[in-house]
Structures are given as structure tokens and as C-alpha cells.
Coordinates of N, CA and C and ligand atoms in Angstrom, one line a residue:
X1 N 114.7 113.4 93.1 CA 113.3 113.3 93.6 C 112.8 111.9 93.6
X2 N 111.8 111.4 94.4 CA 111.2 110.1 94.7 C 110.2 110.0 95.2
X3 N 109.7 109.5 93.6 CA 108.1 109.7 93.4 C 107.4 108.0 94.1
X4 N 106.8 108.4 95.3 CA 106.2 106.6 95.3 C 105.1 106.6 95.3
X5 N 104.5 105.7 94.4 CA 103.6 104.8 94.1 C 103.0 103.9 95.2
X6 N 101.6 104.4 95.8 CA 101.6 103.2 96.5 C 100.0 102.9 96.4
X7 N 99.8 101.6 97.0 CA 98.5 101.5 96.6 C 98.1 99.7 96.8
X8 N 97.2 98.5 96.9 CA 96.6 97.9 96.8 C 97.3 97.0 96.0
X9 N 97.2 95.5 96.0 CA 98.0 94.6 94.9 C 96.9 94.7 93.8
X10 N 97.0 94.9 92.8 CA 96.1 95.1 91.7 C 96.0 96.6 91.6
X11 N 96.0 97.2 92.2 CA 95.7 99.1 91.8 C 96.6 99.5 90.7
X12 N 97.3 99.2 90.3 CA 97.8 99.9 89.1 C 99.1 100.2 89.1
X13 N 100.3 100.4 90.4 CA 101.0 100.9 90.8 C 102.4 100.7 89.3
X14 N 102.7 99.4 89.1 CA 103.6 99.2 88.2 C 103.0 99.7 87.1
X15 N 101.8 99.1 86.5 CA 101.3 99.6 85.2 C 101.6 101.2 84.9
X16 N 101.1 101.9 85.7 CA 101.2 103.5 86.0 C 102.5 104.0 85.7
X17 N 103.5 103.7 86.9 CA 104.8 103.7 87.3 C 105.8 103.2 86.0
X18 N 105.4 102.3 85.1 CA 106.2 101.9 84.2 C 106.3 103.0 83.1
X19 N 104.9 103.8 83.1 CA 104.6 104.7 82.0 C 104.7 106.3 82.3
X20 N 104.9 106.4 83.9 CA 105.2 107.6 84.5 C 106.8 107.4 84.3
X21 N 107.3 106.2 84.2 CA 108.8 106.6 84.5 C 109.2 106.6 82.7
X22 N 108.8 106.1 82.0 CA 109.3 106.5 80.7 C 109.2 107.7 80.3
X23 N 107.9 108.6 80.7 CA 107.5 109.3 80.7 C 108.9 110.7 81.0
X24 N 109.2 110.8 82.2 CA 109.7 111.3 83.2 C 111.2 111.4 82.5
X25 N 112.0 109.8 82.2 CA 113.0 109.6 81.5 C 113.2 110.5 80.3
X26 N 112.3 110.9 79.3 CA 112.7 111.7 78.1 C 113.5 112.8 78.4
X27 N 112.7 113.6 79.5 CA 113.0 114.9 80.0 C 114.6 114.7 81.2
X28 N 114.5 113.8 81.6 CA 115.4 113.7 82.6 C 116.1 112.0 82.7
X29 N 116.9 112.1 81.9 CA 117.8 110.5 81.7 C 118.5 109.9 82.9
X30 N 118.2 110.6 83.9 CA 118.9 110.1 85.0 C 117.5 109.9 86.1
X31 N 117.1 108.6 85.6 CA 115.3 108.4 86.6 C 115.7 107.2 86.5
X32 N 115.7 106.0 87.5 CA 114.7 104.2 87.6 C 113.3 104.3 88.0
X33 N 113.1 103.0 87.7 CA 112.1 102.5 88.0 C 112.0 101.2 89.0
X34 N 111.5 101.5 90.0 CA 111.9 100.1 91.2 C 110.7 100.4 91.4
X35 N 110.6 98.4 91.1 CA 109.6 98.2 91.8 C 109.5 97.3 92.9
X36 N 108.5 96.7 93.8 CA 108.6 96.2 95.3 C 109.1 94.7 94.8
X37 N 108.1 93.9 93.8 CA 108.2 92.6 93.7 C 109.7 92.2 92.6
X38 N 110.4 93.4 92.0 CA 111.3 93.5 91.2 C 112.7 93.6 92.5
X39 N 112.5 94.5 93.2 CA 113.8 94.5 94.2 C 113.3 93.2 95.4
X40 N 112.3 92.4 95.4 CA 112.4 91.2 96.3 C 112.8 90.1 95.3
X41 N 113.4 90.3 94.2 CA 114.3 89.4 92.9 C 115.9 89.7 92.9
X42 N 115.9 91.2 93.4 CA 117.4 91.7 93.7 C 117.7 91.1 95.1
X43 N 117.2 91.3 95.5 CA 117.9 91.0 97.7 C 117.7 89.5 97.2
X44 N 117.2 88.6 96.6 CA 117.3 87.3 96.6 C 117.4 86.4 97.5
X45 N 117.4 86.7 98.2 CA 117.0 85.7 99.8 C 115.4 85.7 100.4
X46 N 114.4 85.7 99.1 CA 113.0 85.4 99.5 C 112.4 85.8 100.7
X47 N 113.0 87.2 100.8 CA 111.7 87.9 102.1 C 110.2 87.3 102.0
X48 N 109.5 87.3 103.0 CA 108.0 86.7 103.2 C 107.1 87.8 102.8
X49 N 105.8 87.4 102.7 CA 105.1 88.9 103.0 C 104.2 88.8 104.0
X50 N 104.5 88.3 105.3 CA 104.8 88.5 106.5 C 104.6 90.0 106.9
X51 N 104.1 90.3 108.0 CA 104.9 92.0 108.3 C 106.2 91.9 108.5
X52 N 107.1 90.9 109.5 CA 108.5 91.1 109.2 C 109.2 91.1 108.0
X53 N 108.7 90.6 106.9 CA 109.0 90.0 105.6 C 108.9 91.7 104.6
X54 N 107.8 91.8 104.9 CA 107.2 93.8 104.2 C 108.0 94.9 105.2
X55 N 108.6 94.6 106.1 CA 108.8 95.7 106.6 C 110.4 95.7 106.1
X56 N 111.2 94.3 106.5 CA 112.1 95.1 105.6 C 112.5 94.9 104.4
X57 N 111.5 94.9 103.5 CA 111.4 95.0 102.0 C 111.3 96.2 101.9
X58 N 110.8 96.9 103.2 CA 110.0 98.4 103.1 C 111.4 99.3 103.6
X59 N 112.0 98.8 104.2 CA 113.4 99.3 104.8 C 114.7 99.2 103.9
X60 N 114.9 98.6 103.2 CA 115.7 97.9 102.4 C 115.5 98.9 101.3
X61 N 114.3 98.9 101.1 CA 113.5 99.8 99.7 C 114.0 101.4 99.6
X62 N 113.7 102.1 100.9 CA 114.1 103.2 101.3 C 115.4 103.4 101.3
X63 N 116.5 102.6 102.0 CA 118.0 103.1 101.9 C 118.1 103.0 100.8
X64 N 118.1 102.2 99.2 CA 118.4 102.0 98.0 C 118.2 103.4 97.7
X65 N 116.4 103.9 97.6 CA 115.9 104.8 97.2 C 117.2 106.4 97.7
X66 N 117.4 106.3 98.8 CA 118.4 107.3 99.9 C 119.6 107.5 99.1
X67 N 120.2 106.1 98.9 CA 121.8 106.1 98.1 C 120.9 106.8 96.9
X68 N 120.5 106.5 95.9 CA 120.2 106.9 95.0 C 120.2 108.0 94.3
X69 N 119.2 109.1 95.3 CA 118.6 110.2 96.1 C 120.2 111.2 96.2
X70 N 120.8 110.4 97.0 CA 121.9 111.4 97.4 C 122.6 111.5 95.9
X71 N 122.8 110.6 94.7 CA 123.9 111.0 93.9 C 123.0 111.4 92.5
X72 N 122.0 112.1 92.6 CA 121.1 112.8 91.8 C 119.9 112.0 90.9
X73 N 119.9 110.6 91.2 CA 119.5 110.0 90.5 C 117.6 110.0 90.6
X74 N 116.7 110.5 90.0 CA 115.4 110.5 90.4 C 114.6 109.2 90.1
X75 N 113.9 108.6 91.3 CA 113.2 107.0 91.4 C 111.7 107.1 91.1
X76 N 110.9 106.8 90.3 CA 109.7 106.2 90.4 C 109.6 105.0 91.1
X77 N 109.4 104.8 92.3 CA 108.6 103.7 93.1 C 107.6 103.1 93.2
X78 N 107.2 102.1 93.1 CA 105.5 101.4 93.1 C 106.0 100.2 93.9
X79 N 105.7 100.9 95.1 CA 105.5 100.0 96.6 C 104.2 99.6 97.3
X80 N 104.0 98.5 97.6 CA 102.6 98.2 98.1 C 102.5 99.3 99.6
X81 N 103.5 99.2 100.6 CA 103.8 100.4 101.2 C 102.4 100.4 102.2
X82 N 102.2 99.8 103.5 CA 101.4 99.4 104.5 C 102.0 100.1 105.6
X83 N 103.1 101.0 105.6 CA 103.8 101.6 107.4 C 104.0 102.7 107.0
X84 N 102.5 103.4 107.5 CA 102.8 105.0 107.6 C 104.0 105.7 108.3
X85 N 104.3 105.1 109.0 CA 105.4 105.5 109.5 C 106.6 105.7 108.4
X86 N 106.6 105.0 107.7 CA 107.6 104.8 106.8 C 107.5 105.8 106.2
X87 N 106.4 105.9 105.7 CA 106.2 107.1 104.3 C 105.9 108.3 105.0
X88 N 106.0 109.0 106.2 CA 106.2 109.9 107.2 C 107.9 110.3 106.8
X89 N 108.6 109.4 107.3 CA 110.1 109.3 107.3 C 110.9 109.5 106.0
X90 N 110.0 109.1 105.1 CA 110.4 109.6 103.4 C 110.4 111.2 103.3
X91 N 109.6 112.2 103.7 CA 109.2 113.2 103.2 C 110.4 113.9 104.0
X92 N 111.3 113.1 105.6 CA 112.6 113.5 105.9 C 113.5 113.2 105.0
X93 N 113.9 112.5 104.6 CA 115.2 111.9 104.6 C 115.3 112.6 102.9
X94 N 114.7 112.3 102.1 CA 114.5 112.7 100.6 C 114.8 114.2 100.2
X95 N 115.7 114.5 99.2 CA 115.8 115.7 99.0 C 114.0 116.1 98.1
X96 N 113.4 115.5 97.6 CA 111.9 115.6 97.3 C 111.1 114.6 97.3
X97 N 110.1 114.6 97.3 CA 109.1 113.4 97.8 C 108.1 113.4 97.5
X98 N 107.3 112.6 96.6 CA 105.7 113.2 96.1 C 105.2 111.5 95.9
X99 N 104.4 111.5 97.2 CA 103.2 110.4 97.0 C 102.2 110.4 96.5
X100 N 101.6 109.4 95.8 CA 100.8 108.6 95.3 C 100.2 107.8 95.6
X101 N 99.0 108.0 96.2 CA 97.7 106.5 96.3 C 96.9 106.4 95.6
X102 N 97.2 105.7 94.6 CA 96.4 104.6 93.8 C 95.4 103.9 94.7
X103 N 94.3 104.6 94.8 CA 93.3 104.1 95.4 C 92.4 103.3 94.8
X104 N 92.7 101.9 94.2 CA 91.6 101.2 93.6 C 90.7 100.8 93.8
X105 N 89.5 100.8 93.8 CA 88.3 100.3 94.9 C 88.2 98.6 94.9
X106 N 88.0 98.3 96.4 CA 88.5 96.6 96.7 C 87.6 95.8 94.9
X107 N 86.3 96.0 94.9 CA 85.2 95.2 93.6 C 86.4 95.2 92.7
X108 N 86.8 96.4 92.4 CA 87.7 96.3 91.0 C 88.9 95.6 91.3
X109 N 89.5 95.6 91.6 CA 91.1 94.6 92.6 C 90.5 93.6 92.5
X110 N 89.1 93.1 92.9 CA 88.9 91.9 93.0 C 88.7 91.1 91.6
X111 N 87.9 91.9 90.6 CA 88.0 91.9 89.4 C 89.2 91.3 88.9
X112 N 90.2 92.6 88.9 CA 91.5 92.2 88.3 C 92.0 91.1 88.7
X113 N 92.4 90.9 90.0 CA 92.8 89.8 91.1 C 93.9 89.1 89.9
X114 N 95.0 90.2 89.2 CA 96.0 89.6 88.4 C 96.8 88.6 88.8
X115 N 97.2 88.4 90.5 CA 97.6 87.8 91.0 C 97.4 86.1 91.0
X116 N 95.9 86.3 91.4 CA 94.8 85.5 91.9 C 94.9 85.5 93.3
X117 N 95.0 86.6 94.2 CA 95.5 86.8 95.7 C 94.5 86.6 96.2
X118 N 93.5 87.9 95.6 CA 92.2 87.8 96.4 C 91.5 86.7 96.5
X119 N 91.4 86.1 95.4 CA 90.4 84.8 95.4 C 90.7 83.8 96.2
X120 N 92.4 83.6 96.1 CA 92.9 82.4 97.0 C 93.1 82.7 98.5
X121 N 92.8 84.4 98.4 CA 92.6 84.6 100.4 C 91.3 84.2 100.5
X122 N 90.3 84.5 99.8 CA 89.2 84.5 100.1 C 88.8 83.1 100.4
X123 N 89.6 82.2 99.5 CA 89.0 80.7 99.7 C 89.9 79.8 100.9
X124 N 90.8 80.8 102.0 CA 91.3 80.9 102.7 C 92.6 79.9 102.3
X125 N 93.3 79.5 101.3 CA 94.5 79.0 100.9 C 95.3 79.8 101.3
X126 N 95.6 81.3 101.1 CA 96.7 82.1 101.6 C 96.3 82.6 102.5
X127 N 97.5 83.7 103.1 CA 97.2 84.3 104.2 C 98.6 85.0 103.6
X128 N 98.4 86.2 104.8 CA 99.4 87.5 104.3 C 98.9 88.4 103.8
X129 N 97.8 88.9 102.9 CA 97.1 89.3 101.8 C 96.9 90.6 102.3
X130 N 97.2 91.9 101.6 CA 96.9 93.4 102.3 C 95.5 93.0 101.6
X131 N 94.2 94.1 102.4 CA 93.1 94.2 102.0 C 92.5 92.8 102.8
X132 N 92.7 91.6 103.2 CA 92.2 90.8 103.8 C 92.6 90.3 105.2
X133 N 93.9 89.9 105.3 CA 94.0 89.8 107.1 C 95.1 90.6 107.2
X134 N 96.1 91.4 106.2 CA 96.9 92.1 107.0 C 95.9 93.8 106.3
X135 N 96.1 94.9 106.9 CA 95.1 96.0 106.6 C 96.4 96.6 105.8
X136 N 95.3 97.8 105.4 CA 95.9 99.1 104.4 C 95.5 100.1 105.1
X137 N 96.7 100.6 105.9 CA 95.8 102.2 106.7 C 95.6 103.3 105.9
X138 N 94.6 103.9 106.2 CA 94.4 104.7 105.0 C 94.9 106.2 106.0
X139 N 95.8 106.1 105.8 CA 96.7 107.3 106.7 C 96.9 108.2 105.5
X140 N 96.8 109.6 105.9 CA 96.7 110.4 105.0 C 98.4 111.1 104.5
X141 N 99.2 110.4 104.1 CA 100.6 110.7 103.7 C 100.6 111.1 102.4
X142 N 99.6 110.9 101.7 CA 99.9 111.4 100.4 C 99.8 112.8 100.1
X143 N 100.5 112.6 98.9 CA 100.0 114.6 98.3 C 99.2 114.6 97.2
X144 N 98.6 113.3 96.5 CA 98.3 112.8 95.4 C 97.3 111.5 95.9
X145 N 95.7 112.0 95.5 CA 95.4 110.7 95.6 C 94.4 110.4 94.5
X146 N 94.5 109.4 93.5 CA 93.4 109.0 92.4 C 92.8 107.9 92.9
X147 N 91.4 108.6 93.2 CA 90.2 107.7 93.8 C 89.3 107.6 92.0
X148 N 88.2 106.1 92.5 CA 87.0 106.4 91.4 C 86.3 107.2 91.1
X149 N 86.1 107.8 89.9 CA 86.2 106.8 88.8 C 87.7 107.4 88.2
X150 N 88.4 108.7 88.8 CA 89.4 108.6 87.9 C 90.3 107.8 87.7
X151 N 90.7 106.8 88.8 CA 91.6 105.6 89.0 C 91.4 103.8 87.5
X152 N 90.1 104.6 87.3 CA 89.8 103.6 86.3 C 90.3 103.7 85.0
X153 N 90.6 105.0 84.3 CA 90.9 105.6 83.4 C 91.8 105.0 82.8
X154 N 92.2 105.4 81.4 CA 93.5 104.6 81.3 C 94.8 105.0 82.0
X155 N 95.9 104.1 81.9 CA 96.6 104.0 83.1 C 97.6 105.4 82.2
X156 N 97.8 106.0 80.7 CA 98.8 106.4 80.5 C 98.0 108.0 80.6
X157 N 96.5 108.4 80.5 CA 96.4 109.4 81.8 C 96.1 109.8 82.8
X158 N 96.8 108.2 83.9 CA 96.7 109.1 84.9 C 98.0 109.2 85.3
X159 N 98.9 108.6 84.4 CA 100.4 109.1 84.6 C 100.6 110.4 84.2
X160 N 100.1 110.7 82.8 CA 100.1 112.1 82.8 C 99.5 113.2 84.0
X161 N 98.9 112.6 84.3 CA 98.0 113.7 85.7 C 99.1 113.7 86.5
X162 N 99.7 113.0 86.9 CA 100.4 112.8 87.9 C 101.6 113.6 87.4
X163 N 102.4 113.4 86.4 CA 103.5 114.3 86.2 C 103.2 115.6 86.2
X164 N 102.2 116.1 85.6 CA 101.4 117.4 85.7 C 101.7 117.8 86.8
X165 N 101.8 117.4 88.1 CA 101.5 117.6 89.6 C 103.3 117.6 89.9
X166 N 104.0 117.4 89.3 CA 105.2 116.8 89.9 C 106.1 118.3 89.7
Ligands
ATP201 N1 93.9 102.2 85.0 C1 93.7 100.9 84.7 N2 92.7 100.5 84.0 C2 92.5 99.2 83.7 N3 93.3 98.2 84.0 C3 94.4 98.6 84.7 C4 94.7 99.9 85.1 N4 95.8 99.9 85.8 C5 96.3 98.7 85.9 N5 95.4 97.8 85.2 C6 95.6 96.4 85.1 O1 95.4 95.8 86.4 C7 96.3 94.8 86.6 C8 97.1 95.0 87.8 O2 97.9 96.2 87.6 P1 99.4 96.3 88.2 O3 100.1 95.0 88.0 O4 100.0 97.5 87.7 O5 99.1 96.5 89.8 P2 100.1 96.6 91.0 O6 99.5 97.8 91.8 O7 101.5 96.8 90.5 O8 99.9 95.3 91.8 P3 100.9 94.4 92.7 O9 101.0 95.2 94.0 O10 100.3 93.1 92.8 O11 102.2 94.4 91.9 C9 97.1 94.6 85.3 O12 96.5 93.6 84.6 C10 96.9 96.0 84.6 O13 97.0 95.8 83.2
MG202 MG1 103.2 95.6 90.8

């Protein structure tokens, strides 16, 4: 099964994901946890975050997840994940598939801005930035979505909510 996480830079996705997959792991020893900015450390040749740069980080992401998938192994994913198309194409190829939108609301992202993304899009230093010049479609792929205020909550339940669902 391949649970992805998706959602906003700052929404919670790894925080969540780190504690849904421990979580997950007790009951079932055969789970990872991949994350987007963790497997652009594995491919090592500094993909952009570009759309050509995200998409095949986004393509790349999926075959791993596929091999994986095929030899029983179940994935917690926390992908920033911007091509509906893609996460259309998951719910084929996957022997199970259960999305997640970590729907943060932009004020609080901007809050956290763990990064410092937003501020340095904002003060126009970067570019690339989901939520500022590249979009987040809010395409309805999910089966799972935690909007405010439950998205605020602490992060270890809304991993429980979420396994609950699984
Ligand atoms: N439910 C929550 N309540 C409060 N703070 C949270 C919550 N979830 C995450 N955080 C905090 O928000 C910050 C960003 O979280 P996290 O790194 O998990 O986001 P992310 O979605 O993985 O972002 P990115 O796409 O940039 O990797 C962290 O400092 C984390 O501790
Ligand atoms: Mg993250």
C-alpha cells in the first residue's frame, strides 16, 4: 500500500509522515518512509525545483514507490506533489493508494515558513516557490483531506486520524 502525503512546503507532510510511518511500522515491519527532499539526496544530481526539475522528482518518486509496491513493501510518502495527473496515475498503477492533503492554510505556512521560502519569494530573492509563482491545484485526488482547524492540531493526532482511515 502507498500512502502519500501531499500538501504545501510547511504543511506538515514529513512531520505527520515521520509519525504515521512509525506508527504503521509496529503493526507492519515491512513500511519506509520517503520523503521528496530525502530522495532529491538519493538521485544526487541536484534536480531544480523548476517544473522540469518537480516533475521528474515526481516521476522518479513513483517508479521507486512501483518497485517497492510490487515486492510487498508498504510506503508512507510526503511529496509536495503539484501534477494531478500524476496522483490520478497512482490510484492505477498501485496495488492500494490512499491520499492525503495536508491542507495548511497559506497565514500559517507563512508563519512557519521553516524553510524561509515564503519570505524570500515574497521579498522576490527566489523564484520556483509552490503557493507563489509556481500554483498548487487544488484538484480533488484525494480520499483524505485535513483542512483548519483540524490541520493545526498536534501532528501525532492527526496521524492517528489518518491511520484510522487506512
Ligand atoms: N500540526 C502541526 N502543528 C504545529 N506545527 C507543525 C504541525 N505540523 C508540522 N509542524 C511544524 O511545521 C514545520 C514544517 O513542517 P514539515 O517540515 O513537516 O513540513 P513539510 O510539509 O514537510 O514541508 P516541506 O515541503 O518544506 O518539506 C515544522 O517546524 C513542524 O514542526
Ligand atoms: Mg518535508
Amino acid at each position: 500500500m502507498i500512502i502519500w502525503l501531499i500538501g504545501m512546503s510547511g504543511a506538515g507532510k514529513t512531520t505527520i509522515g515521520q509519525i504515521l510511518y512509525q506508527k504503521i511500522k509496529t503493526e507492519h515491519p515491512n513500511t519506509v518512509f520517503l520523503d521528496g527532499d530525502m530522495l532529491r539526496d538519493v538521485w544526487g544530481d541536484h534536480l531544480g525545483h523548476d517544473m522540469e526539475g518537480r516533475r521528474k522528482n515526481a516521476e522518479r518518486f513513483t517508479r521507486l514507490c512501483l518497485m517497492l509496491d510490487r515486492q510487498g513493501i508498504h510506503v508512507v510518502a510526503a511529496i509536495l506533489s503539484i501534477f494531478p495527473e500524476e496522483r490520478r496515475k497512482n490510484r492505477d498503477i498501485f496495488s492500494r493508494y490512499f491520499e492525503v492533503f495536508i491542507d495548511t492554510p497559506m497565514e500559517e505556512l507563512v508563519r512557519r515558513d521553516s524553510k524561509r521560502l515564503y519570505a524570500r519569494a515574497a521579498a522576490g530573492e527566489i523564484k520556483d516557490v509552490v503557493g507563489f509563482d509556481i500554483p498548487m491545484p487544488r484538484t480533488e485526488t484525494w480520499d483524505m483531506i485535513i483542512s483548519a482547524p483540524a490541520v493545526l492540531e498536534d501532528p501525532h493526532v492527526i496521524a492517528a486520524k489518518i491511520k484510522e482511515r487506512l
